[in-house]
Amino acid sequence: QVEFVESGGGSVQAGGSMNLSCLATSTSGRYHCMAWLRQGPGKERERLATIYTVDGKTFYADSVKGRFTISRDSAKKTLYLQMNDMNPEDTAMYYCAADSRYYPCATGGSELAFWGQGTQVTVSP
């Protein structure tokens, strides 16, 4: 299976910005979509952003829309999440994920097939 390695996490001040990267450790699979998800303490896993590889179409959760931007470098097989105007509610473990199937890409969370190990993001007030 293809796996990913997230990087760029850490601690930032409220109002600041961060950029997360997700590097594929294998190129053996083709993905229909890639996504960023997060899980904060005591919270459900939340799918933040999705990008479809065929056309670059993106979708965002309301909680991050207008602040976060998902992008992908197809040549580098790297997924990015630019996070701006961050607030303490953004504190969470952030994961990248991918799938080659339509249904999990359209509706899935934990059902997504391929995952990174996660990177912690902490936003100080």
Coordinates of C-alpha atoms in Angstrom, one line a residue:
Q1 CA 0.0 0.0 0.0
V2 CA 1.0 3.6 -0.5
E3 CA 1.7 5.6 2.7
F4 CA 2.4 9.2 3.3
V5 CA 4.5 11.3 5.7
E6 CA 3.2 14.6 7.0
S7 CA 5.4 17.4 8.0
G8 CA 5.2 21.1 8.9
G9 CA 3.3 20.8 12.1
G10 CA 4.2 22.5 15.4
S11 CA 3.0 25.4 17.5
V12 CA 1.9 28.7 16.2
Q13 CA 0.3 31.9 17.6
A14 CA -3.4 32.6 16.9
G15 CA -3.7 34.6 13.7
G16 CA -0.6 32.9 12.3
S17 CA -0.1 30.6 9.4
M18 CA 1.3 27.2 8.7
N19 CA 1.9 25.0 5.7
L20 CA 1.7 21.2 6.0
S21 CA 3.2 18.8 3.5
C22 CA 2.3 15.2 2.8
L23 CA 4.9 13.3 0.9
A24 CA 4.1 9.9 -0.7
T25 CA 6.4 7.2 0.2
S26 CA 5.4 5.1 -2.8
T27 CA 4.1 5.8 -6.3
S28 CA 2.7 2.4 -6.9
G29 CA -0.9 3.5 -6.7
R30 CA -3.1 6.0 -8.5
Y31 CA -5.4 8.2 -6.4
H32 CA -8.8 9.5 -7.3
C33 CA -8.5 12.0 -4.5
M34 CA -6.3 13.2 -1.7
A35 CA -7.5 14.8 1.5
W36 CA -6.6 16.4 4.8
L37 CA -8.4 15.4 8.0
R38 CA -7.9 16.3 11.6
Q39 CA -8.9 15.2 15.0
G40 CA -8.8 17.5 18.0
P41 CA -9.0 16.4 21.6
G42 CA -12.4 15.0 22.5
K43 CA -13.6 15.7 18.9
E44 CA -14.7 13.5 16.0
R45 CA -12.4 13.2 13.0
E46 CA -13.1 16.0 10.6
R47 CA -12.5 16.0 6.9
L48 CA -11.1 19.4 6.1
A49 CA -10.3 19.5 2.5
T50 CA -10.3 17.3 -0.6
I51 CA -8.7 17.6 -4.0
Y52 CA -9.5 15.4 -7.0
T53 CA -6.5 14.4 -9.0
V54 CA -8.2 14.3 -12.4
D55 CA -9.2 18.0 -12.5
G56 CA -7.9 19.6 -9.3
K57 CA -11.4 20.3 -8.0
T58 CA -11.4 21.1 -4.3
F59 CA -13.9 20.9 -1.4
Y60 CA -13.6 22.4 2.0
A61 CA -15.3 22.0 5.3
D62 CA -17.1 25.1 6.6
S63 CA -14.8 25.3 9.5
V64 CA -11.8 26.0 7.4
K65 CA -13.3 27.5 4.2
G66 CA -11.6 30.8 3.3
R67 CA -8.7 30.1 5.6
F68 CA -7.2 26.8 4.4
T69 CA -6.1 25.9 0.9
I70 CA -5.4 22.4 -0.3
S71 CA -3.1 21.9 -3.3
R72 CA -1.1 19.1 -4.9
D73 CA 2.1 18.9 -6.9
S74 CA 1.6 16.0 -9.2
A75 CA 5.2 15.8 -10.2
K76 CA 6.4 15.7 -6.7
K77 CA 3.5 13.5 -5.5
T78 CA 3.1 15.9 -2.6
L79 CA 0.0 17.2 -1.0
Y80 CA -0.1 20.6 0.8
L81 CA -2.4 22.4 3.2
Q82 CA -1.9 26.1 3.6
M83 CA -3.5 27.3 6.9
N84 CA -4.0 31.0 7.5
D85 CA -5.7 33.0 10.2
M86 CA -5.4 30.1 12.6
N87 CA -7.2 29.9 15.9
P88 CA -7.0 27.6 18.9
E89 CA -9.9 25.6 17.5
D90 CA -7.5 24.4 14.8
T91 CA -5.5 22.6 17.4
A92 CA -5.5 18.9 16.4
M93 CA -3.7 16.0 14.9
Y94 CA -3.6 16.5 11.1
Y95 CA -3.6 13.6 8.7
C96 CA -3.3 13.3 5.0
A97 CA -5.2 10.5 3.2
A98 CA -5.9 9.3 -0.3
D99 CA -8.1 6.8 -2.1
S100 CA -8.4 5.4 -5.6
R101 CA -12.2 4.8 -5.3
Y102 CA -15.0 7.2 -6.1
Y103 CA -17.2 6.5 -3.0
P104 CA -14.7 7.0 -0.3
C105 CA -13.5 10.1 -2.0
A106 CA -17.0 11.5 -2.2
T107 CA -18.2 10.6 1.3
G108 CA -15.5 8.8 3.3
G109 CA -13.5 9.7 6.4
S110 CA -11.9 6.8 8.1
E111 CA -12.9 4.7 5.0
L112 CA -10.1 6.4 3.0
A113 CA -7.6 3.8 2.1
F114 CA -4.2 5.3 2.5
W115 CA -3.0 7.4 5.4
G116 CA 0.0 9.2 6.9
Q117 CA 1.0 9.0 10.5
G118 CA -0.2 12.5 11.4
T119 CA 1.4 15.7 12.5
Q120 CA 0.4 17.7 15.6
V121 CA -0.7 21.3 15.2
T122 CA -1.1 23.5 18.3
V123 CA -2.4 27.0 18.1
S124 CA -1.7 29.3 21.1
P125 CA -4.1 32.1 22.0

